[in-house]
Coordinates of C-alpha atoms in Angstrom, one line a residue:
Chain A
M831 CA 41.0 -45.4 32.6
S832 CA 41.3 -47.1 36.0
D833 CA 42.5 -45.3 39.0
Q834 CA 45.8 -47.1 39.0
E835 CA 46.4 -46.3 35.3
H836 CA 45.5 -42.7 36.0
S837 CA 47.9 -42.5 38.9
R838 CA 50.7 -43.9 36.7
A839 CA 50.0 -41.5 34.0
V840 CA 50.3 -38.6 36.5
T841 CA 53.6 -39.9 37.8
A842 CA 55.0 -40.3 34.3
L843 CA 53.9 -36.7 33.4
L844 CA 55.6 -35.4 36.6
L845 CA 58.9 -37.1 35.9
A846 CA 58.9 -36.6 32.1
P847 CA 60.5 -33.1 31.9
A848 CA 63.4 -34.0 34.1
G849 CA 63.7 -37.3 32.4
V850 CA 64.0 -35.6 29.0
F851 CA 66.7 -33.2 30.4
F852 CA 68.7 -36.0 32.0
F853 CA 68.5 -38.2 28.9
F854 CA 69.4 -35.7 26.3
L855 CA 71.8 -33.5 28.2
L856 CA 73.5 -36.0 30.6
I857 CA 73.2 -39.7 29.6
L858 CA 73.3 -39.4 25.8
P859 CA 76.2 -36.9 25.8
M860 CA 78.2 -39.2 28.1
I861 CA 77.7 -42.0 25.6
V862 CA 78.6 -39.6 22.7
V863 CA 81.8 -38.5 24.5
L864 CA 82.7 -42.1 25.0
V865 CA 82.2 -42.8 21.3
Y866 CA 84.2 -39.6 20.3
S867 CA 87.1 -40.8 22.5
F868 CA 87.7 -43.6 20.0
G869 CA 87.5 -41.3 17.0
E870 CA 89.9 -39.1 15.1
R871 CA 90.3 -35.4 14.8
A872 CA 88.6 -34.0 11.7
D873 CA 90.9 -31.8 9.6
A874 CA 89.0 -28.6 10.5
G875 CA 88.8 -29.7 14.1
G876 CA 86.0 -31.6 15.8
Y877 CA 85.3 -35.3 15.3
A878 CA 85.7 -37.7 12.5
P879 CA 84.4 -41.3 12.9
A880 CA 87.0 -44.0 13.4
F881 CA 87.8 -46.7 15.9
T882 CA 91.2 -46.3 17.4
F883 CA 92.8 -46.3 20.9
D884 CA 95.3 -43.6 19.8
N885 CA 93.6 -41.0 21.9
Y886 CA 94.0 -43.0 25.1
L887 CA 97.6 -44.0 24.2
N888 CA 98.3 -40.3 23.6
L889 CA 97.2 -39.4 27.2
P890 CA 100.8 -39.0 28.4
A891 CA 101.0 -36.0 26.0
R892 CA 98.9 -34.2 28.7
G893 CA 100.9 -36.0 31.5
K894 CA 101.8 -32.7 33.1
A895 CA 98.2 -31.7 33.5
F896 CA 97.4 -35.1 35.1
F897 CA 100.5 -34.9 37.3
N898 CA 99.6 -31.4 38.6
T899 CA 96.0 -32.4 39.2
L900 CA 96.8 -35.6 40.9
T901 CA 99.4 -34.1 43.2
L902 CA 97.9 -30.7 44.0
A903 CA 94.3 -31.8 44.3
P904 CA 95.0 -34.4 47.1
F905 CA 97.5 -32.1 48.8
G906 CA 95.0 -29.2 48.5
T907 CA 92.3 -31.4 49.9
L908 CA 94.4 -32.4 52.9
L909 CA 95.4 -28.8 53.6
T910 CA 91.7 -27.7 53.4
A911 CA 90.8 -30.5 55.9
L912 CA 93.5 -29.5 58.3
F913 CA 92.4 -25.8 58.3
A914 CA 88.7 -26.7 58.3
Y915 CA 88.8 -29.1 61.3
P916 CA 89.5 -26.6 64.1
M917 CA 86.9 -24.3 62.6
A918 CA 84.3 -27.0 62.5
Y919 CA 85.2 -28.0 66.1
F920 CA 84.9 -24.5 67.3
L921 CA 81.5 -24.1 65.7
A922 CA 80.2 -27.5 66.9
V923 CA 81.6 -27.4 70.5
K924 CA 82.5 -23.9 71.6
V925 CA 79.7 -21.8 70.0
S926 CA 76.4 -21.5 71.8
P927 CA 73.6 -23.3 69.9
R928 CA 71.8 -20.0 69.3
W929 CA 74.6 -18.8 67.0
R930 CA 75.8 -22.0 65.5
V931 CA 73.7 -22.1 62.4
T932 CA 74.2 -18.5 61.6
M933 CA 78.0 -18.8 61.9
L934 CA 78.0 -22.0 59.9
V935 CA 76.1 -20.3 57.1
L936 CA 78.6 -17.4 57.2
V937 CA 81.4 -20.0 56.5
M938 CA 79.4 -21.6 53.7
A939 CA 78.1 -18.4 51.9
P940 CA 81.3 -17.5 50.0
F941 CA 81.2 -20.9 48.3
W942 CA 78.0 -20.0 46.6
T943 CA 79.2 -16.6 45.4
S944 CA 81.1 -16.1 42.2
Q945 CA 84.2 -18.3 42.1
L946 CA 85.5 -16.1 39.3
L947 CA 85.6 -13.0 41.4
R948 CA 86.9 -14.6 44.6
Y949 CA 89.9 -16.0 42.8
Y950 CA 90.3 -12.7 40.9
A951 CA 90.7 -11.1 44.4
W952 CA 93.6 -13.5 45.0
I953 CA 95.3 -12.5 41.8
L954 CA 95.4 -9.0 43.4
I955 CA 96.5 -10.3 46.8
L956 CA 99.2 -12.6 45.6
G957 CA 100.3 -10.6 42.6
A958 CA 103.3 -8.2 42.5
K959 CA 101.4 -5.4 44.1
G960 CA 100.0 -7.6 46.9
I961 CA 101.8 -9.7 49.5
P962 CA 105.2 -9.6 47.7
S963 CA 105.2 -5.8 47.8
W964 CA 104.3 -5.8 51.5
L965 CA 107.1 -8.3 52.1
E966 CA 109.5 -6.0 50.3
W967 CA 108.5 -3.2 52.6
I968 CA 109.7 -5.2 55.6
G969 CA 112.9 -6.2 53.7
I970 CA 112.1 -9.6 52.2
Q971 CA 112.7 -9.2 48.5
D972 CA 111.8 -11.1 45.3
V973 CA 109.1 -13.3 46.6
R974 CA 107.0 -14.7 43.9
I975 CA 103.8 -16.5 44.9
I976 CA 101.4 -16.1 42.0
N977 CA 101.7 -18.7 39.2
T978 CA 103.4 -21.2 41.5
P979 CA 101.9 -24.4 43.0
W980 CA 101.7 -22.5 46.3
A981 CA 99.3 -20.0 44.9
V982 CA 97.1 -22.8 43.7
L983 CA 97.2 -24.5 47.1
I984 CA 96.3 -21.2 48.9
G985 CA 93.4 -20.9 46.4
A986 CA 92.3 -24.4 47.1
V987 CA 92.1 -23.9 50.8
Y988 CA 90.3 -20.6 50.3
G989 CA 87.9 -21.9 47.7
F990 CA 86.9 -25.1 49.4
L991 CA 87.1 -24.5 53.1
P992 CA 83.4 -23.4 53.0
L993 CA 82.5 -26.9 51.6
M994 CA 84.8 -28.8 54.0
V995 CA 83.6 -27.3 57.3
P996 CA 79.9 -28.3 57.2
P997 CA 80.3 -32.2 56.9
I998 CA 82.9 -32.1 59.7
Y999 CA 80.6 -29.9 61.8
V1000 CA 77.7 -32.3 61.3
S1001 CA 79.8 -35.3 62.5
L1002 CA 81.1 -33.3 65.5
E1003 CA 77.7 -31.9 66.5
K1004 CA 75.9 -35.2 66.6
L1005 CA 78.7 -36.8 68.7
D1006 CA 77.3 -38.1 72.0
K1007 CA 78.7 -35.8 74.7
R1008 CA 78.2 -38.5 77.3
L1009 CA 81.1 -40.4 75.7
L1010 CA 83.4 -37.5 76.6
E1011 CA 82.1 -37.3 80.1
A1012 CA 82.6 -41.0 80.6
S1013 CA 86.1 -40.7 79.2
A1014 CA 86.8 -37.9 81.7
D1015 CA 85.3 -39.8 84.6
L1016 CA 87.7 -42.7 83.7
G1017 CA 90.6 -40.3 84.1
A1018 CA 91.5 -39.4 80.5
T1019 CA 93.0 -36.0 79.8
P1020 CA 90.9 -33.8 77.4
W1021 CA 93.6 -34.3 74.8
K1022 CA 93.5 -38.1 75.1
S1023 CA 89.6 -38.0 75.0
F1024 CA 89.9 -36.0 71.8
L1025 CA 92.3 -38.4 70.2
Q1026 CA 90.4 -41.5 71.3
I1027 CA 86.8 -40.4 70.9
T1028 CA 86.2 -37.1 69.1
L1029 CA 88.7 -37.6 66.3
P1030 CA 87.8 -41.2 65.3
L1031 CA 84.0 -40.4 65.4
S1032 CA 84.4 -37.3 63.3
L1033 CA 86.5 -39.0 60.6
P1034 CA 83.4 -39.9 58.4
G1035 CA 82.7 -36.1 58.2
V1036 CA 86.3 -35.4 57.2
A1037 CA 86.1 -38.2 54.6
T1038 CA 82.8 -36.8 53.1
G1039 CA 84.2 -33.3 53.0
S1040 CA 87.4 -34.5 51.4
M1041 CA 85.6 -36.5 48.8
L1042 CA 83.5 -33.5 47.8
V1043 CA 86.5 -31.1 47.7
F1044 CA 88.7 -33.6 45.9
I1045 CA 86.2 -34.2 43.1
L1046 CA 85.5 -30.5 42.6
L1047 CA 89.2 -29.5 42.8
M1048 CA 90.1 -32.1 40.2
G1049 CA 87.7 -30.6 37.8
D1050 CA 88.6 -27.0 38.5
Y1051 CA 89.5 -24.6 35.7
I1052 CA 89.4 -21.1 37.1
L1053 CA 91.6 -21.7 40.1
P1054 CA 94.6 -23.0 38.1
Q1055 CA 93.9 -20.6 35.3
F1056 CA 94.0 -17.5 37.5
L1057 CA 96.5 -18.5 40.3
G1058 CA 98.6 -21.0 38.3
G1059 CA 98.7 -18.5 35.4
G1060 CA 99.2 -21.1 32.6
K1061 CA 102.3 -22.5 34.4
V1062 CA 100.5 -24.7 36.9
Y1063 CA 97.7 -26.1 34.9
F1064 CA 95.1 -28.8 35.6
I1065 CA 93.2 -31.3 33.5
G1066 CA 90.4 -28.7 33.3
N1067 CA 92.8 -26.3 31.5
A1068 CA 93.8 -29.0 29.1
L1069 CA 90.1 -29.8 28.4
V1070 CA 89.3 -26.1 27.7
D1071 CA 92.3 -26.0 25.4
L1072 CA 91.3 -29.2 23.6
F1073 CA 87.7 -28.5 23.2
L1074 CA 87.7 -24.7 22.6
Q1075 CA 91.1 -23.8 21.2
S1076 CA 92.9 -26.6 19.4
R1077 CA 89.5 -28.3 18.8
N1078 CA 90.9 -31.8 19.0
W1079 CA 87.6 -33.3 20.3
P1080 CA 88.4 -37.0 20.2
F1081 CA 91.5 -36.4 22.3
G1082 CA 89.6 -34.1 24.6
A1083 CA 86.9 -36.8 25.0
A1084 CA 89.6 -39.3 26.0
V1085 CA 91.0 -36.9 28.6
S1086 CA 87.5 -36.2 30.0
I1087 CA 86.7 -39.9 30.2
A1088 CA 90.0 -40.4 32.1
L1089 CA 88.9 -37.6 34.5
V1090 CA 85.5 -39.0 35.0
I1091 CA 87.0 -42.5 35.7
I1092 CA 89.3 -41.0 38.4
M1093 CA 86.2 -39.4 39.9
F1094 CA 84.2 -42.6 40.0
V1095 CA 87.1 -44.5 41.5
T1096 CA 87.3 -41.8 44.3
I1097 CA 83.6 -42.1 44.9
F1098 CA 83.8 -45.9 44.9
F1099 CA 86.6 -46.0 47.5
Y1100 CA 84.6 -43.5 49.6
M1101 CA 81.5 -45.6 49.5
R1102 CA 83.4 -48.8 50.1
F1103 CA 85.6 -47.7 53.0
V1104 CA 83.7 -44.8 54.6
L1105 CA 80.1 -45.6 54.3
G1106 CA 80.8 -49.3 54.8
K1107 CA 78.7 -52.0 53.3
S1108 CA 75.3 -50.6 54.3
G1109 CA 76.0 -47.3 52.5
Q1110 CA 73.1 -45.8 54.4
R1111 CA 74.6 -42.6 55.8
R1112 CA 74.1 -39.5 53.7
V1113 CA 75.3 -36.0 54.6
A1114 CA 73.2 -33.2 53.1
M1115 CA 75.1 -30.9 50.9
V1116 CA 72.8 -27.9 50.6
Chain D
M1228 CA 90.2 -21.1 69.3
R1229 CA 88.2 -17.9 69.1
I1230 CA 91.1 -16.1 67.4
Y1231 CA 91.5 -18.9 64.9
A1232 CA 87.8 -18.5 64.0
I1233 CA 88.2 -14.8 63.5
L1234 CA 91.2 -15.4 61.3
I1235 CA 89.2 -17.9 59.2
Y1236 CA 86.4 -15.4 58.7
L1237 CA 89.0 -12.7 57.8
F1238 CA 90.5 -15.2 55.3
L1239 CA 87.1 -15.9 53.8
Y1240 CA 85.7 -12.4 53.6
G1241 CA 88.9 -10.3 53.3
P1242 CA 89.3 -10.9 49.5
I1243 CA 85.6 -10.1 49.0
A1244 CA 86.0 -6.9 51.1
L1245 CA 89.1 -6.0 49.0
I1246 CA 87.1 -6.0 45.8
V1247 CA 84.3 -4.0 47.3
G1248 CA 86.8 -1.6 48.9
F1249 CA 88.8 -0.8 45.8
S1250 CA 85.6 -0.5 43.7
F1251 CA 85.2 2.8 45.4
S1252 CA 88.7 4.0 44.7
A1253 CA 89.4 6.9 42.3
G1254 CA 92.7 5.2 41.3
R1255 CA 93.3 3.9 37.8
Y1256 CA 94.6 0.5 38.8
A1257 CA 92.9 -2.3 40.7
M1258 CA 95.1 -2.0 43.9
D1259 CA 95.6 1.7 43.9
W1260 CA 93.7 3.7 46.6
Q1261 CA 93.3 7.3 45.5
G1262 CA 90.4 8.4 47.7
F1263 CA 86.7 7.7 47.5
S1264 CA 84.9 7.8 44.2
L1265 CA 81.9 6.3 42.5
E1266 CA 83.5 7.0 39.1
W1267 CA 84.0 3.3 38.2
Y1268 CA 80.4 2.5 38.8
G1269 CA 79.4 5.2 36.4
K1270 CA 82.0 4.0 33.8
A1271 CA 80.9 0.4 34.2
F1272 CA 77.3 1.0 33.8
S1273 CA 77.6 3.3 30.9
N1274 CA 79.8 0.7 29.1
P1275 CA 77.4 -0.9 26.6
L1276 CA 79.4 -4.1 26.6
I1277 CA 78.8 -4.5 30.3
T1278 CA 75.1 -3.5 30.2
E1279 CA 74.4 -5.9 27.3
A1280 CA 76.2 -8.7 29.2
L1281 CA 74.2 -7.9 32.3
V1282 CA 70.9 -8.1 30.4
T1283 CA 72.0 -11.5 28.8
S1284 CA 72.9 -12.8 32.2
L1285 CA 69.7 -11.7 33.8
T1286 CA 67.7 -13.2 31.0
I1287 CA 69.5 -16.5 31.3
A1288 CA 69.3 -16.6 35.1
G1289 CA 65.6 -15.6 35.2
T1290 CA 64.5 -18.2 32.7
T1291 CA 66.7 -20.9 34.2
A1292 CA 65.4 -20.2 37.7
F1293 CA 61.8 -20.2 36.5
L1294 CA 62.1 -23.5 34.5
S1295 CA 64.2 -25.2 37.2
A1296 CA 61.7 -24.3 39.9
I1297 CA 58.9 -25.8 38.0
I1298 CA 60.6 -28.9 36.7
G1299 CA 62.5 -29.6 40.0
T1300 CA 59.2 -29.4 41.9
L1301 CA 57.4 -31.7 39.5
T1302 CA 60.3 -34.2 39.8
A1303 CA 60.2 -34.1 43.6
L1304 CA 56.5 -34.7 43.5
G1305 CA 56.9 -37.5 41.0
L1306 CA 59.6 -39.3 42.9
E1307 CA 57.3 -39.4 45.9
R1308 CA 55.1 -41.7 43.9
V1309 CA 57.6 -44.2 42.7
A1310 CA 59.9 -46.8 44.4
G1311 CA 62.4 -49.3 43.3
W1312 CA 64.8 -49.0 40.4
L1313 CA 63.3 -45.9 38.8
R1314 CA 63.7 -44.0 42.1
H1315 CA 67.3 -45.1 42.5
F1316 CA 68.0 -44.3 38.9
F1317 CA 66.6 -40.7 39.3
D1318 CA 68.4 -40.3 42.7
G1319 CA 71.6 -41.3 41.0
L1320 CA 71.1 -38.8 38.2
L1321 CA 70.3 -36.0 40.6
Y1322 CA 73.5 -36.6 42.6
V1323 CA 75.5 -36.9 39.4
A1324 CA 74.1 -33.6 38.2
I1325 CA 75.1 -31.8 41.4
M1326 CA 78.4 -33.6 42.1
V1327 CA 80.0 -33.6 38.7
P1328 CA 82.2 -30.5 38.2
G1329 CA 80.9 -27.9 35.9
I1330 CA 83.5 -28.6 33.3
V1331 CA 82.2 -32.1 32.7
I1332 CA 78.6 -30.7 32.3
G1333 CA 80.0 -28.0 30.0
I1334 CA 81.7 -30.6 27.8
S1335 CA 78.9 -33.1 27.6
T1336 CA 76.3 -30.4 26.8
L1337 CA 78.6 -28.9 24.2
V1338 CA 79.0 -32.3 22.6
A1339 CA 75.2 -33.0 22.8
F1340 CA 74.3 -29.7 21.1
V1341 CA 76.9 -30.0 18.4
T1342 CA 75.8 -33.6 17.6
L1343 CA 72.2 -32.5 17.5
F1344 CA 72.9 -29.6 15.2
N1345 CA 74.9 -31.8 12.9
I1346 CA 72.0 -34.1 12.6
I1347 CA 69.1 -31.7 12.1
N1348 CA 70.8 -28.6 10.5
P1349 CA 71.0 -30.2 7.0
Y1350 CA 67.2 -30.9 7.1
L1351 CA 66.4 -27.5 8.5
F1352 CA 68.5 -25.9 5.9
A1353 CA 67.0 -27.9 3.0
A1354 CA 63.4 -27.3 4.2
W1355 CA 63.4 -23.7 5.4
N1356 CA 66.9 -22.4 4.8
L1357 CA 67.4 -22.3 8.6
R1358 CA 70.3 -23.3 10.9
I1359 CA 70.2 -23.5 14.7
E1360 CA 73.3 -22.5 16.6
M1361 CA 74.6 -22.1 20.1
G1362 CA 72.9 -19.2 21.9
V1363 CA 71.1 -18.1 25.0
W1364 CA 68.8 -21.1 24.9
T1365 CA 71.7 -23.6 24.9
V1366 CA 73.1 -22.0 28.0
I1367 CA 69.6 -22.1 29.7
A1368 CA 69.2 -25.8 28.8
A1369 CA 72.6 -26.6 30.4
H1370 CA 71.9 -24.5 33.5
V1371 CA 68.4 -26.0 34.0
L1372 CA 70.0 -29.5 33.9
F1373 CA 71.9 -29.0 37.2
N1374 CA 69.5 -26.6 38.8
I1375 CA 66.6 -29.1 38.5
A1376 CA 68.7 -31.2 40.9
V1377 CA 69.1 -28.3 43.3
V1378 CA 65.4 -27.4 43.5
C1379 CA 64.4 -31.1 43.6
L1380 CA 66.6 -31.8 46.6
L1381 CA 65.2 -28.8 48.5
V1382 CA 61.6 -29.6 47.7
R1383 CA 62.1 -33.3 48.6
A1384 CA 63.6 -32.4 52.0
R1385 CA 60.4 -30.5 52.7
L1386 CA 58.1 -33.2 51.3
T1387 CA 59.6 -35.8 53.6
G1388 CA 59.4 -33.4 56.6
M1389 CA 55.7 -32.7 55.8
D1390 CA 52.9 -33.8 58.2
R1391 CA 51.1 -36.6 56.4
S1392 CA 48.0 -36.1 58.5
L1393 CA 47.3 -32.8 56.8
V1394 CA 46.9 -34.6 53.5
E1395 CA 44.8 -37.3 55.1
A1396 CA 42.6 -34.8 56.7
S1397 CA 42.1 -33.0 53.4
E1398 CA 41.1 -36.3 51.7
D1399 CA 38.8 -37.2 54.5
L1400 CA 37.0 -33.9 53.9
Y1401 CA 36.4 -35.0 50.3
A1402 CA 38.9 -32.7 48.6
T1403 CA 39.9 -33.9 45.2
P1404 CA 43.6 -34.9 44.7
M1405 CA 44.0 -31.6 42.8
G1406 CA 42.3 -29.7 45.5
T1407 CA 44.5 -31.2 48.2
F1408 CA 47.5 -30.4 46.2
R1409 CA 46.5 -26.8 45.6
Q1410 CA 45.2 -26.0 49.1
V1411 CA 47.5 -28.1 51.3
V1412 CA 50.6 -29.4 49.6
L1413 CA 51.6 -26.5 47.4
P1414 CA 51.4 -23.8 50.2
L1415 CA 53.6 -26.0 52.4
L1416 CA 56.1 -26.4 49.6
T1417 CA 56.2 -22.8 48.6
P1418 CA 59.2 -21.7 50.8
S1419 CA 61.4 -24.5 49.4
I1420 CA 60.3 -23.8 45.9
L1421 CA 61.1 -20.1 46.4
A1422 CA 64.5 -20.8 48.0
G1423 CA 65.2 -23.2 45.1
F1424 CA 64.3 -20.5 42.6
L1425 CA 66.7 -18.0 44.3
L1426 CA 69.5 -20.5 44.5
A1427 CA 69.0 -21.5 40.8
F1428 CA 69.0 -17.8 39.9
T1429 CA 72.3 -17.3 41.8
F1430 CA 74.0 -20.3 40.4
S1431 CA 73.0 -19.5 36.8
F1432 CA 73.9 -15.8 37.1
E1433 CA 77.4 -16.6 38.4
D1434 CA 78.2 -19.7 36.3
F1435 CA 81.2 -19.3 34.1
I1436 CA 82.5 -22.7 33.1
I1437 CA 79.3 -24.2 31.6
T1438 CA 78.5 -21.0 29.9
F1439 CA 82.0 -20.8 28.5
F1440 CA 81.4 -24.0 26.6
V1441 CA 77.9 -23.6 25.3
A1442 CA 77.3 -19.8 24.9
G1443 CA 78.6 -19.6 21.4
P1444 CA 79.3 -15.9 20.6
N1445 CA 77.1 -14.7 23.4
V1446 CA 78.7 -12.8 26.3
T1447 CA 77.4 -13.1 29.8
L1448 CA 78.6 -11.0 32.7
P1449 CA 81.0 -13.7 34.1
I1450 CA 82.4 -14.3 30.5
Y1451 CA 83.0 -10.5 30.2
V1452 CA 84.7 -10.4 33.6
F1453 CA 86.8 -13.4 32.7
S1454 CA 88.1 -11.9 29.4
S1455 CA 88.8 -8.6 30.9
I1456 CA 90.8 -10.1 33.8
R1457 CA 92.8 -11.9 31.1
R1458 CA 93.5 -8.6 29.4
G1459 CA 94.6 -7.1 32.6
V1460 CA 92.6 -6.0 35.7
T1461 CA 90.8 -2.7 35.8
P1462 CA 88.9 -1.0 38.6
E1463 CA 85.8 -1.3 36.4
I1464 CA 85.8 -5.0 37.1
N1465 CA 85.9 -4.2 40.8
A1466 CA 82.7 -2.2 40.5
V1467 CA 80.9 -4.9 38.4
G1468 CA 82.3 -7.6 40.8
T1469 CA 80.9 -5.7 43.8
V1470 CA 77.5 -5.6 42.3
V1471 CA 77.5 -9.3 41.4
L1472 CA 78.9 -10.4 44.8
M1473 CA 76.4 -8.3 46.8
T1474 CA 73.5 -9.5 44.6
S1475 CA 74.4 -13.1 45.2
L1476 CA 75.0 -12.7 48.9
I1477 CA 71.7 -11.0 49.3
L1478 CA 69.9 -13.7 47.3
L1479 CA 71.6 -16.4 49.4
V1480 CA 70.7 -14.8 52.7
L1481 CA 67.1 -14.4 51.4
A1482 CA 66.9 -18.1 50.4
Q1483 CA 68.3 -19.1 53.8
L1484 CA 65.8 -16.9 55.7
I1485 CA 62.9 -18.3 53.6
L1486 CA 64.0 -21.8 54.3
Q1487 CA 64.3 -21.2 58.1
R1488 CA 61.0 -19.4 58.3
G1489 CA 59.4 -22.3 56.3
S1490 CA 60.7 -25.0 58.6
R1491 CA 59.1 -23.2 61.5
T1492 CA 55.6 -23.3 59.9
L1493 CA 56.2 -27.0 59.1
K1494 CA 56.0 -28.1 62.8
P1495 CA 52.5 -29.1 63.9

């Protein structure tokens, strides 16, 4: 074996395990899901071969789930961005460099802990014995928060703020401070400098964070399950029902294909309009 | 501004503190403070359902972290040696594996396993009277899939930041490629591999949605917690939750410290 052949063999061996995983558990399944989406439900549940567009034509049957997801996910993303921006600004501009990273890690850490338990805590806070009972104590009665769209929105901000702050922080931190000095020297008020320099230059960070949050929020299951309580349900809840309870796999496959298509369209718009034609800029996630 | 930041930290950590706080309550309901007590910890850890679920979760997380650390590192090393479409292709897959919501991974792995079982079970049954089914190993396989990407990204970040001259020096001194790898590259990569291992462990230990799809009849700790929350919250869950949250926070801090320490040794 020549040196070059040897080197190629080593490379192939290094990449083989991941290649096997990706092929059998990601690429092939996606193709199978696509094939399933044109099939029929077997009598006992699961999949029976067929070629029909019925599953796609039947998507309006889960219209409520799509409607909830496609209204609450964008609105939740927007709210998260609004709450995250001042925090990112504070960390990037007001905090001394010594503490910045630590404080940023403290913002991010909750995201990597159990989503299940963090939303469980909100069931307690928003439930009858939580905020409503405190409000009753000061005289406001019969407030219901849990199982409403508002509960899902609060949950969205809570759950995804840790993911939204870092990209905005990164874009604010690398901002050239001389631009602000120049702006001040030319007589701009701090507010005007912010609107004309800081905000536009930090928008790519906002867009990156929003894309991440939007995609994850759209595919969420636990948040609408816990805080929407079966009343405000998302596509994820419909998918769990279709795959695990009513076992209508072909229809479930069509719903998940629709979800994946919406996600790809989101990513496409993000790449097209935010990263621009070069598409070079990447913001680290971990 | 400062007040806003404090409010945000309260918002982020308040709910976690609430679970931790009430796990020490003697009350019989989740939000019912009746004085300090460790009663619910005792109850939780003498409940065989919980301890069994804990053992299952630890087995899955340990195996997942071990396999992901190895495969993720191999992938990162392999990708250093290729360029062109193959590299872009793998990059794309890695980002998809990280970005795609868990529910999509859950569905696609479920479908993959069921299709596989449908194909090979008749043969297995005819030949050895055997059937394969969903179990701990299907959960591990699905978890390894996305944790490969996590480890790989961490190790690659380190590889690109590595001082090339160290490798060149080792080669100039007639080290074999394997020798250079063992004595120069691997020690430099260790912090990121270790951090990747810890992150993979945490993600696997806490995962609910993927496990929900591919666990079959097996119960992991998050699945147990989910079903008991559905039945109605109990202080037992607060105790279990506190243990899970504290474990993951400690592992995360540890991973972060290892990474920071590692980046200091990287500088020439």
